[in-house]
CSV table of N, CA and C in Angstrom, one decimal:
chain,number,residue,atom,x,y,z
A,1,UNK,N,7.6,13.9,-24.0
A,1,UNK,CA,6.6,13.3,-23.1
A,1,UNK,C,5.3,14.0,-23.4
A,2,UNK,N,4.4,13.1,-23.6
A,2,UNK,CA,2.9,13.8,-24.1
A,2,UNK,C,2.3,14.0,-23.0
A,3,UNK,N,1.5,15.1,-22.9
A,3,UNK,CA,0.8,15.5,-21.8
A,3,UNK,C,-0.7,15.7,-22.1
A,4,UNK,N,-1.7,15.4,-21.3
A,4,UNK,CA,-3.3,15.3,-21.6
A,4,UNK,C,-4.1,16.3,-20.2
A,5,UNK,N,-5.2,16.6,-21.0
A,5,UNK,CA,-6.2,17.5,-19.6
A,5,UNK,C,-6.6,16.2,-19.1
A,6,UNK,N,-6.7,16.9,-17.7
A,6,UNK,CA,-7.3,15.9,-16.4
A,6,UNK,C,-8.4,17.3,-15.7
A,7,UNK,N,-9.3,17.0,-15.4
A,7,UNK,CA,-10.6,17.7,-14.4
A,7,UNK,C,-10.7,17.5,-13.3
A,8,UNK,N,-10.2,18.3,-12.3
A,8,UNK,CA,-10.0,18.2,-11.3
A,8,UNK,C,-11.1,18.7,-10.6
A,9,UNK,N,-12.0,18.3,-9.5
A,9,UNK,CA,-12.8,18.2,-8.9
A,9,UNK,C,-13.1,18.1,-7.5
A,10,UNK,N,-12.9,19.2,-6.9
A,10,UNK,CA,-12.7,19.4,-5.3
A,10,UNK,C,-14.3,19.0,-4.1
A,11,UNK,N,-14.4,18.2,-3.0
A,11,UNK,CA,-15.2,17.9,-2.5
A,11,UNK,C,-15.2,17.9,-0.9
A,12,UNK,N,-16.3,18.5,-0.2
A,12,UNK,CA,-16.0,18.3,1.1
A,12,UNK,C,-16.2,17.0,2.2
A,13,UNK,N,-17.1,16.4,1.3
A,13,UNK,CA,-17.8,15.3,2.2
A,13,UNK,C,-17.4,13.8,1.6
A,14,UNK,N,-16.9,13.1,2.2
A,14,UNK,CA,-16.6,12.1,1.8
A,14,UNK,C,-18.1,10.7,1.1
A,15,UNK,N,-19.2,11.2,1.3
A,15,UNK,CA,-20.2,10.3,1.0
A,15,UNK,C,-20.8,11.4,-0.4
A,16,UNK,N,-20.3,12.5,-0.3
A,16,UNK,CA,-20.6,13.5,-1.4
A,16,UNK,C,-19.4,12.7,-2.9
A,17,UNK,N,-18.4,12.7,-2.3
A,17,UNK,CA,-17.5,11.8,-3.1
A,17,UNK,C,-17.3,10.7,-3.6
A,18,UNK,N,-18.4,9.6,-2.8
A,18,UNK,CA,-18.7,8.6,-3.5
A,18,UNK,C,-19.7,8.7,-4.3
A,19,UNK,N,-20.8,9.6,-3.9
A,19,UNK,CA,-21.6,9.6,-5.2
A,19,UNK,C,-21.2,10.1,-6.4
A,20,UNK,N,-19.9,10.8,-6.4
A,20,UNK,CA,-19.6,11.3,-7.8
A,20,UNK,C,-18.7,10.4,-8.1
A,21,UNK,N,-18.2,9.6,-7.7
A,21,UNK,CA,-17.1,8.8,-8.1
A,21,UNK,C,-18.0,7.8,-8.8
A,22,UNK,N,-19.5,7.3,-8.4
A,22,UNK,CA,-20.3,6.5,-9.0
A,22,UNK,C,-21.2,7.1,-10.4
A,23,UNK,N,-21.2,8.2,-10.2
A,23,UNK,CA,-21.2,9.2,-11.3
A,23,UNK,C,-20.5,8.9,-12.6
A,24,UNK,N,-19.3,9.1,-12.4
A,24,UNK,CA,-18.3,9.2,-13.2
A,24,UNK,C,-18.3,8.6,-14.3
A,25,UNK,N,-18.2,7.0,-13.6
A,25,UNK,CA,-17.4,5.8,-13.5
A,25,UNK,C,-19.4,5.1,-14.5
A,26,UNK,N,-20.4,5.7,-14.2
A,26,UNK,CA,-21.5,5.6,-14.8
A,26,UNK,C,-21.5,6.4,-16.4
A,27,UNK,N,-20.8,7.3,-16.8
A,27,UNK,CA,-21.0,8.3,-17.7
A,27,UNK,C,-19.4,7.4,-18.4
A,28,UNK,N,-18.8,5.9,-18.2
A,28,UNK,CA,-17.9,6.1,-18.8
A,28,UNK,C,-16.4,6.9,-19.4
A,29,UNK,N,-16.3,7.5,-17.9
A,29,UNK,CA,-14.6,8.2,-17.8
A,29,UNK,C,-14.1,7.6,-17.2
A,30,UNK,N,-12.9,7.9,-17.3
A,30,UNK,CA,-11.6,6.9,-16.6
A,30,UNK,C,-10.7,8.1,-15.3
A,31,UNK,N,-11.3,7.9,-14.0
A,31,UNK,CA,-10.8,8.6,-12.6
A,31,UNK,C,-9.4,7.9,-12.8
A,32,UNK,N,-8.3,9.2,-12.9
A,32,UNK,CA,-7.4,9.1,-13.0
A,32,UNK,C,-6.9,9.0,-11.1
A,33,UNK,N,-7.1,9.6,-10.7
A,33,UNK,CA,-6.6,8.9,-9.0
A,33,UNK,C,-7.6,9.5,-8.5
A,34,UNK,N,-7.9,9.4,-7.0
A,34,UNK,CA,-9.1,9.9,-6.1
A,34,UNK,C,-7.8,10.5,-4.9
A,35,UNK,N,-7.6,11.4,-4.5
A,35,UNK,CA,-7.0,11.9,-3.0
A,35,UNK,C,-7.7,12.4,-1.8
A,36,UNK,N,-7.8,11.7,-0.9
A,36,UNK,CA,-8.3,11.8,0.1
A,36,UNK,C,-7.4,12.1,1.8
A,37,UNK,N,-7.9,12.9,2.3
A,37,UNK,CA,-7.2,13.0,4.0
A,37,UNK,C,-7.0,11.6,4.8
A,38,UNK,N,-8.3,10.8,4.4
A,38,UNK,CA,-8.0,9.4,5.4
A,38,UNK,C,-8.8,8.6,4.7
A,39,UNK,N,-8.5,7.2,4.7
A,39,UNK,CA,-9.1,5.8,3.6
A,39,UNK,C,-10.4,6.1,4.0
A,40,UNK,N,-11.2,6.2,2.9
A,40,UNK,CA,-12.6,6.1,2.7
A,40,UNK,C,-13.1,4.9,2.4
A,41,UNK,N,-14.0,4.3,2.6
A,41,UNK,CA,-13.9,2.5,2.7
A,41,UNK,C,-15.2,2.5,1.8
A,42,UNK,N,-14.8,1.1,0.9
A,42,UNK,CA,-15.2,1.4,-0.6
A,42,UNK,C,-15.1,1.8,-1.3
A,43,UNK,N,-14.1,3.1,-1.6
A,43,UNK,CA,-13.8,3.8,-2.6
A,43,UNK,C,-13.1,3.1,-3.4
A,44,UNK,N,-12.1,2.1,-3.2
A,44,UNK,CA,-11.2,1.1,-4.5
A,44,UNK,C,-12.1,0.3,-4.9
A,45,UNK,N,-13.4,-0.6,-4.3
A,45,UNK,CA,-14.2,-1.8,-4.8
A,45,UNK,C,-14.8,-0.1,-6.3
A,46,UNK,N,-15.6,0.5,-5.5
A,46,UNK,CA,-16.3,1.4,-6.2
A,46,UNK,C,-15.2,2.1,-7.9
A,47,UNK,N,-13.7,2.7,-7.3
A,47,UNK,CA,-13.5,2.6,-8.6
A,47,UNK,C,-12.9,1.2,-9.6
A,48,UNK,N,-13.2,0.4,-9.3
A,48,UNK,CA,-13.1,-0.9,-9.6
A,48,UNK,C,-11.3,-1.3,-9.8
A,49,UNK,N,-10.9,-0.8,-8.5
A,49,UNK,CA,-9.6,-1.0,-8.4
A,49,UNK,C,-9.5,-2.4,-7.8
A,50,UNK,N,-8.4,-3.1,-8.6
A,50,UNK,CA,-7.5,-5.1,-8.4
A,50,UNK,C,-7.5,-4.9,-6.9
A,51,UNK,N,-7.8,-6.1,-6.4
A,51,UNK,CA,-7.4,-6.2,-5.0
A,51,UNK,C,-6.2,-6.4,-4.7
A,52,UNK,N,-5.4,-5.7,-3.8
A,52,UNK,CA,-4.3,-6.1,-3.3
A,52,UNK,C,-3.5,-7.4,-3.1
A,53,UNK,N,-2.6,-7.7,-3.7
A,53,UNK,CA,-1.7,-8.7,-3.1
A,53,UNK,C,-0.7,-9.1,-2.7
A,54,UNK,N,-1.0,-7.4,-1.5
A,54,UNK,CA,0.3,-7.7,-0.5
A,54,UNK,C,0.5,-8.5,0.3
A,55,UNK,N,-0.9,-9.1,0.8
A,55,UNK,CA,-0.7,-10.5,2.0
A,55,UNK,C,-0.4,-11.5,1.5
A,56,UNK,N,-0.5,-11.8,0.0
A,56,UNK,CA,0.4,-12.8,-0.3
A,56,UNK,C,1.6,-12.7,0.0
A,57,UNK,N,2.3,-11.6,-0.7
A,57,UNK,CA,3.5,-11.3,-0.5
A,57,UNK,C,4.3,-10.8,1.5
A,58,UNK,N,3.2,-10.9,2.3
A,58,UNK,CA,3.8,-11.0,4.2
A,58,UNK,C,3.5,-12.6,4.3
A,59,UNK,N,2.9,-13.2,3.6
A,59,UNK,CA,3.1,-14.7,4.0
A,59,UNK,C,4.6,-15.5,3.4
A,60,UNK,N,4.7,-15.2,2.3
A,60,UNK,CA,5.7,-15.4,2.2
A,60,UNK,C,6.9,-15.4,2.5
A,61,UNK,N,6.9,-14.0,2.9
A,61,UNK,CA,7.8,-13.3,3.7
A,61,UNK,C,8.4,-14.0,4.9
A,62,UNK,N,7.3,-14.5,5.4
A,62,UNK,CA,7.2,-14.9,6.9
A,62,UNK,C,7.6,-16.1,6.8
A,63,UNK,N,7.6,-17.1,5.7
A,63,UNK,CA,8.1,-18.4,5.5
A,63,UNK,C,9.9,-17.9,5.1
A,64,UNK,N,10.1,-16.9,5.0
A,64,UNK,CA,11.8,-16.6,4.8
A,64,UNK,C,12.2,-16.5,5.8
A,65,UNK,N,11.4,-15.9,6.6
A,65,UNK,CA,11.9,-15.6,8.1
A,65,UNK,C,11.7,-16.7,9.4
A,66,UNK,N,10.9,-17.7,8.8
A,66,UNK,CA,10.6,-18.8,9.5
A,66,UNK,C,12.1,-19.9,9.2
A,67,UNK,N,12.0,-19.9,7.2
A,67,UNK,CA,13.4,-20.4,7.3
A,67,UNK,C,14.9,-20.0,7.3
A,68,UNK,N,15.1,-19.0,7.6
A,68,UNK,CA,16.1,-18.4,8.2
A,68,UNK,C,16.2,-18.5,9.7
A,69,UNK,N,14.9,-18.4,10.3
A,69,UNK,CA,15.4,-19.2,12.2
A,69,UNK,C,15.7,-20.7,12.1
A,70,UNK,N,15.0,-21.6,11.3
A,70,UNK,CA,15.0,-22.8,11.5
A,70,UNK,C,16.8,-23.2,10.9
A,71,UNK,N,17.0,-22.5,9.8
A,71,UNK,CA,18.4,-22.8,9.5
A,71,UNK,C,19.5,-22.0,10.6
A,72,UNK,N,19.0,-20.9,10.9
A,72,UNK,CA,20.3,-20.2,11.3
A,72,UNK,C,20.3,-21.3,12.8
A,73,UNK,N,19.1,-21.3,13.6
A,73,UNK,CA,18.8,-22.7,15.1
A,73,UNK,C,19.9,-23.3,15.0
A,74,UNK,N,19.6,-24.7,13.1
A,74,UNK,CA,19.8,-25.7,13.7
A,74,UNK,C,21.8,-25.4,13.5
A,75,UNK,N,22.4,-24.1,12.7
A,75,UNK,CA,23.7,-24.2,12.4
A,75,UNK,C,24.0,-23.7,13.9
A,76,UNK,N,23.7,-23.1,14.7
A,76,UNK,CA,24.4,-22.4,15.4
A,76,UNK,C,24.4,-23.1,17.1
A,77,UNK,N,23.0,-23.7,16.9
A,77,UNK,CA,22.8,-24.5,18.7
A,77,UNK,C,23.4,-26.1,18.5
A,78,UNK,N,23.1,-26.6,17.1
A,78,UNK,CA,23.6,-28.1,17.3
A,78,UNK,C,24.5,-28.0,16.6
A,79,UNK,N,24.8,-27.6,15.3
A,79,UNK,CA,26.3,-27.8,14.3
A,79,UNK,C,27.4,-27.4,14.8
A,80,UNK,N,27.4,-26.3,15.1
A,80,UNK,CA,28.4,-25.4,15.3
A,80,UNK,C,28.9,-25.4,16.9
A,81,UNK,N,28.0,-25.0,17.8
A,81,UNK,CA,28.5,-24.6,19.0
A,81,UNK,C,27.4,-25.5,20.2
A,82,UNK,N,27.4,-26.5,19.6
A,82,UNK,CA,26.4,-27.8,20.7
A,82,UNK,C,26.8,-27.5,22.3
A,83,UNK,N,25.4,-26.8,22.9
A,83,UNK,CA,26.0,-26.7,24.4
A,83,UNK,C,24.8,-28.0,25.5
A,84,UNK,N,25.3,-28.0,26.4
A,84,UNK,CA,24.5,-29.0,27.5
A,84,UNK,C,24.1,-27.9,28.4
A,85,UNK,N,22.9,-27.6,27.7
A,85,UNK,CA,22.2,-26.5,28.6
A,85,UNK,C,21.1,-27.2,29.6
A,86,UNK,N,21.3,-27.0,31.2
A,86,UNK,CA,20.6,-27.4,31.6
A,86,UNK,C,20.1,-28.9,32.0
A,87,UNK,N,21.3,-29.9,31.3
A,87,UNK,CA,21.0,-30.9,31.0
A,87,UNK,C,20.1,-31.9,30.1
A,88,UNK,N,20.3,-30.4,29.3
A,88,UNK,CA,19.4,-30.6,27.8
A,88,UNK,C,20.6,-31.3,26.8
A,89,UNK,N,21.2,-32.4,26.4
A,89,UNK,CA,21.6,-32.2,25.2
A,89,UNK,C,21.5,-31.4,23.8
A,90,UNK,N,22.5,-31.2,22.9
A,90,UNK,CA,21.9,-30.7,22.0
A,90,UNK,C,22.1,-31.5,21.0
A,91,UNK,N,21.6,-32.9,20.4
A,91,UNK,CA,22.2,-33.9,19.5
A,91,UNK,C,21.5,-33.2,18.2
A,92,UNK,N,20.0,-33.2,18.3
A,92,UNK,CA,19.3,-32.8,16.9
A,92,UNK,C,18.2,-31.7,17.6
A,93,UNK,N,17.8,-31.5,16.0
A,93,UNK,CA,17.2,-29.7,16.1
A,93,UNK,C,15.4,-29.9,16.8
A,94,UNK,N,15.3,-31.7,16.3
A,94,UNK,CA,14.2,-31.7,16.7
A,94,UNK,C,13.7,-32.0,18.5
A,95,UNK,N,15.0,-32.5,19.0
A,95,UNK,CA,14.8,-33.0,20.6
A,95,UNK,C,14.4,-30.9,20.7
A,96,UNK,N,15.3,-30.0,20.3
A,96,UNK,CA,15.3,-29.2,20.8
A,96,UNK,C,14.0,-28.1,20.3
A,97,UNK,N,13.2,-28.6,19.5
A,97,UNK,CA,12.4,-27.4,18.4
A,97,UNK,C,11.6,-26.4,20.0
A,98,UNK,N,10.9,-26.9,21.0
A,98,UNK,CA,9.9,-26.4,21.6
A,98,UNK,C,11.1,-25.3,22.3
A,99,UNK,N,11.8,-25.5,22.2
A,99,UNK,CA,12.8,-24.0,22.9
A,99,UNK,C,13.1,-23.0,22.0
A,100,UNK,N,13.2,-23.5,20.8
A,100,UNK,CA,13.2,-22.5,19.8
A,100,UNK,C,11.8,-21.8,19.2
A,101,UNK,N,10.5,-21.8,19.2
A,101,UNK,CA,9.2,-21.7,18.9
A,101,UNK,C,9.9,-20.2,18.6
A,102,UNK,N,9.5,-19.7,20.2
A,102,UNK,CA,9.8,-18.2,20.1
A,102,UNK,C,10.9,-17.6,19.2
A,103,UNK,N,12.2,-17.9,19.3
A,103,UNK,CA,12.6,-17.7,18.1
A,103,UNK,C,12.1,-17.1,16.9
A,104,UNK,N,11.9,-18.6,16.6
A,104,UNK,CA,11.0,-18.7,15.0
A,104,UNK,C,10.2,-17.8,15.1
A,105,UNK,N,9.2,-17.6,15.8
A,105,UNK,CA,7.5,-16.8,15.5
A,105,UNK,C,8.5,-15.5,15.4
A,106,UNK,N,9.2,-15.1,16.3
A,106,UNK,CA,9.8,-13.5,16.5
A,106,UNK,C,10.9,-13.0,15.0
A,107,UNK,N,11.3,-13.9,14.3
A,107,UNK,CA,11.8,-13.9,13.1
A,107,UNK,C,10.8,-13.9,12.1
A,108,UNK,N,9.8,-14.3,12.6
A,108,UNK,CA,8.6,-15.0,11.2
A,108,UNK,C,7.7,-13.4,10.7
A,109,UNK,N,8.1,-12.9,12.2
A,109,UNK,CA,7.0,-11.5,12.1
A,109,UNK,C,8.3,-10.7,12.0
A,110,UNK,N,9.2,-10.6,12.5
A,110,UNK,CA,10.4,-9.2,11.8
A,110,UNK,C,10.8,-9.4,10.5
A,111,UNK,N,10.8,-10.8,9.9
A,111,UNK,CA,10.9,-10.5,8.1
A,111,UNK,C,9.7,-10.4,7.5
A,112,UNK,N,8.2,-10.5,8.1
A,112,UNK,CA,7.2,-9.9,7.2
A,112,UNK,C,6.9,-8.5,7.4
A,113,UNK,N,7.7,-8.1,8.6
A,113,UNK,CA,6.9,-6.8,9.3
A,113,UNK,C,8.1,-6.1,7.8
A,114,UNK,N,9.6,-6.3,7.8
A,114,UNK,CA,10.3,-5.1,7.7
A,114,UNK,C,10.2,-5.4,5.9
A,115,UNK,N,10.0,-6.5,5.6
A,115,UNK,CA,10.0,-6.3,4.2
A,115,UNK,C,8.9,-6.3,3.5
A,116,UNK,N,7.4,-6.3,4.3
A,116,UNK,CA,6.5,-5.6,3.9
A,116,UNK,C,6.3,-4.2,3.6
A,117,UNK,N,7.2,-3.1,4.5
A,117,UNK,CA,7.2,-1.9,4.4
A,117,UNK,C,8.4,-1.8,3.6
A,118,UNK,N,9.2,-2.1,3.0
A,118,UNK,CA,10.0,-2.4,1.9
A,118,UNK,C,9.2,-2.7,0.4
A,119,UNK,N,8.4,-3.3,0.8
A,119,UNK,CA,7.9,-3.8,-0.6
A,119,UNK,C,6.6,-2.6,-0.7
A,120,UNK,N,5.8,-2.0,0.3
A,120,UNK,CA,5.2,-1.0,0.3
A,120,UNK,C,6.0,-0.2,0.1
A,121,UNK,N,7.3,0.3,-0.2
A,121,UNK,CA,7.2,1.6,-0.6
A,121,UNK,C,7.9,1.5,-2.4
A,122,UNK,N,8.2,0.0,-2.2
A,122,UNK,CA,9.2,0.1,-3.7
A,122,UNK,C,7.6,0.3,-4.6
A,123,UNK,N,6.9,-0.5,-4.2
A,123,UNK,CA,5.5,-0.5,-4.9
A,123,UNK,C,4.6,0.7,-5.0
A,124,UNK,N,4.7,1.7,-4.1
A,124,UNK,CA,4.1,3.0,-4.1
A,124,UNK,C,5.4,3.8,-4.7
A,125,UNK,N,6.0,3.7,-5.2
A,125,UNK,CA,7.2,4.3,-5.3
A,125,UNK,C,7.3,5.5,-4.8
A,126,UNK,N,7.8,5.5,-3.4
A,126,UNK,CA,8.2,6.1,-2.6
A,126,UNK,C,9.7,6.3,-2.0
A,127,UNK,N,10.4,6.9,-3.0
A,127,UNK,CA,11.6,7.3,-2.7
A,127,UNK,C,12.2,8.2,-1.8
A,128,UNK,N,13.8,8.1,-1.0
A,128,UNK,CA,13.7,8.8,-0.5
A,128,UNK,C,13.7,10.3,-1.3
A,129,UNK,N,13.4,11.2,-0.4
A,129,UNK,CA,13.5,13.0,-1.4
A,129,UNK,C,12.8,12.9,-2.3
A,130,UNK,N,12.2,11.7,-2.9
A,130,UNK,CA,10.7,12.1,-3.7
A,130,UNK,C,10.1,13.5,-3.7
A,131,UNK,N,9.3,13.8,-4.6
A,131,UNK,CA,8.6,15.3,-4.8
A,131,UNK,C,7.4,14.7,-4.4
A,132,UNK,N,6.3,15.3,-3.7
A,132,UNK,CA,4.9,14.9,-3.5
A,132,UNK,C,4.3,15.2,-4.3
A,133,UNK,N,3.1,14.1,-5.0
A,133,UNK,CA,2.9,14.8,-6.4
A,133,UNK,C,1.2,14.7,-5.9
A,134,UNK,N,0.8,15.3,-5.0
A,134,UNK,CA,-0.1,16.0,-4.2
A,134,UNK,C,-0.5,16.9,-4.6
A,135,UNK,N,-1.5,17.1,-5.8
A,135,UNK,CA,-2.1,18.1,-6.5
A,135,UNK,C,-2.9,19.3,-5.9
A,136,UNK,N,-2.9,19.1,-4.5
A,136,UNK,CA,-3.5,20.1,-3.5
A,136,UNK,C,-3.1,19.9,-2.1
A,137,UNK,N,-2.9,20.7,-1.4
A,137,UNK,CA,-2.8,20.3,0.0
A,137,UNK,C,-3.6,20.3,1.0
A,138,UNK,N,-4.5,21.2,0.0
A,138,UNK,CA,-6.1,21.0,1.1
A,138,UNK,C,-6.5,19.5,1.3
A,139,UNK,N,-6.3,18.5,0.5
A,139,UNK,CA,-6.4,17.3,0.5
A,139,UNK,C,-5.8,16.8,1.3
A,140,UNK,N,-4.6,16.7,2.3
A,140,UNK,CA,-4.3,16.3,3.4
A,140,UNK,C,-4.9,16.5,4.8
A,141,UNK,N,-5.7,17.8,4.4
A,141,UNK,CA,-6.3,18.4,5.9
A,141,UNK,C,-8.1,17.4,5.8
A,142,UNK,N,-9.2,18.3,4.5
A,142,UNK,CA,-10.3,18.2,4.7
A,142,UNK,C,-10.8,18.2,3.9
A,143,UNK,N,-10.1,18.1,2.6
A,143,UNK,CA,-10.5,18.7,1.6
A,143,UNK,C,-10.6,16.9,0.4
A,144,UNK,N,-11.6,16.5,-0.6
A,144,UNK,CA,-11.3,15.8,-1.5
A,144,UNK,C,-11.3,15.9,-3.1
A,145,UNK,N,-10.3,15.0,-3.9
A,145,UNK,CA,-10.2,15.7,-4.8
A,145,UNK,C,-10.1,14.4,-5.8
A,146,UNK,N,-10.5,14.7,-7.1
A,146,UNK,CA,-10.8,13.6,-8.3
A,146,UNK,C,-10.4,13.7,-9.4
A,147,UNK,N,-9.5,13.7,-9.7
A,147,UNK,CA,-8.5,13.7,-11.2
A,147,UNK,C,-9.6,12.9,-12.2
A,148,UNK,N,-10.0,13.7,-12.7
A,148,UNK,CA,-10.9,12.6,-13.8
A,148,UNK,C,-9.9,12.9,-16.0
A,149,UNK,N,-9.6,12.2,-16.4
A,149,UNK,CA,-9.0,12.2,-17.5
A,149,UNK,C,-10.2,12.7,-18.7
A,150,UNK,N,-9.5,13.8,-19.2
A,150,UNK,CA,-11.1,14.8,-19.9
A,150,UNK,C,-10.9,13.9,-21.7
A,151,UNK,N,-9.7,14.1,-21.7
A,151,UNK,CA,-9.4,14.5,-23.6
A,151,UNK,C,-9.7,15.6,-24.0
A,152,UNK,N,-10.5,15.2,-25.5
A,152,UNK,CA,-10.9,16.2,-26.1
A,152,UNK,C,-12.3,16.9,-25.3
A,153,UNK,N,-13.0,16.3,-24.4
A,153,UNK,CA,-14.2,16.5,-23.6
A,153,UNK,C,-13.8,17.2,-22.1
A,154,UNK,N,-13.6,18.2,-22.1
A,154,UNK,CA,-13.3,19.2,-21.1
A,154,UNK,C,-14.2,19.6,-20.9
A,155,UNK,N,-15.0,20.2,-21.2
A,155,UNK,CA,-16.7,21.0,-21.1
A,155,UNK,C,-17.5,19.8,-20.7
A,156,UNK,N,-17.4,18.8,-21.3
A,156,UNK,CA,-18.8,17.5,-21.2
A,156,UNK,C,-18.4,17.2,-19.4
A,157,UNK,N,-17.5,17.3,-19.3
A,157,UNK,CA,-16.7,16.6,-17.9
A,157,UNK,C,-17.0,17.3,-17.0
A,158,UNK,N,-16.7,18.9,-17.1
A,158,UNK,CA,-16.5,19.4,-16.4
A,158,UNK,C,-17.8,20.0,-16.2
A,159,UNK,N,-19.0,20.0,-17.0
A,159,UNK,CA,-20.6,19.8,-16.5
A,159,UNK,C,-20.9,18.9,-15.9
A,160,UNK,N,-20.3,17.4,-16.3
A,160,UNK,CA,-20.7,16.6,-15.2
A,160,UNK,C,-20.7,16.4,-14.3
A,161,UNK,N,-19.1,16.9,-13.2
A,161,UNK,CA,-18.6,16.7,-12.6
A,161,UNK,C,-19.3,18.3,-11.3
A,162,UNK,N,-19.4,19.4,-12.6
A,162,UNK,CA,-20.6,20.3,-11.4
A,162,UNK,C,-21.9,19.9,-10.7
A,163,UNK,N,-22.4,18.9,-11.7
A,163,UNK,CA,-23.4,18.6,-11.4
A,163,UNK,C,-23.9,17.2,-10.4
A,164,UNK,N,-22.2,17.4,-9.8
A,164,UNK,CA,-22.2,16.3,-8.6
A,164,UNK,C,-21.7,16.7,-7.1
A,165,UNK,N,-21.9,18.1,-6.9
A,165,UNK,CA,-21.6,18.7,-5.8
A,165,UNK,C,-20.2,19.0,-5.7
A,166,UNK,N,-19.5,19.0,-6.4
A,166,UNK,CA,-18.2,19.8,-6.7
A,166,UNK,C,-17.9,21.1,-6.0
A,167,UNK,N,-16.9,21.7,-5.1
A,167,UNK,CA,-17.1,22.8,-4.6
A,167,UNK,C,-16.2,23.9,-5.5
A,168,UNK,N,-15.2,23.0,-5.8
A,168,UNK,CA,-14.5,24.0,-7.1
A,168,UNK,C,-13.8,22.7,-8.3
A,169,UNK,N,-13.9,23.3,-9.5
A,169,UNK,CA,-13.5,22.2,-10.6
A,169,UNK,C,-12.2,23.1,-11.2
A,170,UNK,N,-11.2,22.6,-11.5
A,170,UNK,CA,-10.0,23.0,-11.9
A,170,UNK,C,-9.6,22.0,-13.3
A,171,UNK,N,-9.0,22.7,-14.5
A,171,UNK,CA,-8.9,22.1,-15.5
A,171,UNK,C,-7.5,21.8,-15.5
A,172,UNK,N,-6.2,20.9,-15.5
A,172,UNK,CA,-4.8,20.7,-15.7
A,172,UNK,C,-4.2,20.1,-16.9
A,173,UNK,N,-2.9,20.5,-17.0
A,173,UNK,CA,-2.4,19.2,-18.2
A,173,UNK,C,-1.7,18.4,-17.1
A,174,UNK,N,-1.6,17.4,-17.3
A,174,UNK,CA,-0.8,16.2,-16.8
A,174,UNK,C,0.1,15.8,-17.2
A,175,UNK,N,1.0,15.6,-16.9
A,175,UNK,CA,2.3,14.8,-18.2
A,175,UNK,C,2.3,13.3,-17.6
């Protein structure tokens, strides 16, 4: 496994860290991840990170879980176990849909709800007993930090990177 330097660059202020992130990203290096205590807004447009397409993937979702009520409904109230509730017949799914709504909507959001956080974590790959690969812990309290990928330019980087309010710069190999 080949391993490369990365310049690590510690910040206190989160508007301090957008200007360096615009910095960077101006001088042509490639910010290997940004870690932050809590979402800083703009930071993904700014490092020109793809927009998300996990609401495609809860809409979908929600159409599984929409047809899973509508099939499980119509097997289980009219096919299978047809009752005279109330002096409701149960002939078809449609005389009955407005009793089922709730249902449906309450199935539509428990398969987007639970296999969205399913698909968030297969996609963050977040396993269980995973190692935290949290390059600092001060970054969970107050602290921000910028993996910038050096190469052979460790010095060029690591002048740039002072020269953007940096409170401490750290040089690593990565694998």
């Amino acid at each position: 496994m080949s391993s490369h330097k990365v310049v690590q660059a510690m910040y206190t202020d989160d508007d301090v860290l957008m200007d360096a992130v615009k910095t960077v990203k101006e001088a042509h290096y490639h910010i290997e991840e940004v870690f932050t205590p809590f979402p800083v807004h703009g930071l993904d447009k700014l490092m020109g990170l793809a927009p998300t397409r996990l609401a495609i993937c809860a809409f979908l979702y929600g159409l599984v879980g929409l047809s899973v009520a509508t099939v499980m409904m119509n097997f289980i109230m009219i096919e299978d176990w047809p009752q005279n509730i109330g002096g409701k017949p149960s002939f078809s799914y449609l005389e009955n849909m407005p009793s089922f709504v709730p249902i449906m909507f309450e199935l539509t959001v428990f398969f987007a709800a639970h296999l969205m956080v399913i698909t968030f974590y297969m996609r963050s790959k977040l396993w269980p007993f995973k190692k935290a690969e949290n390059p600092d812990v001060r970054t969970t309290d107050d602290h921000f930090l910028m993996e910038v990928s050096a190469g052979d330019n460790v010095d060029a980087v690591k002048a740039l990177l002072e020269g953007t309010g940096a409170v401490e710069i750290n040089v690593t190999e990565k694998h």
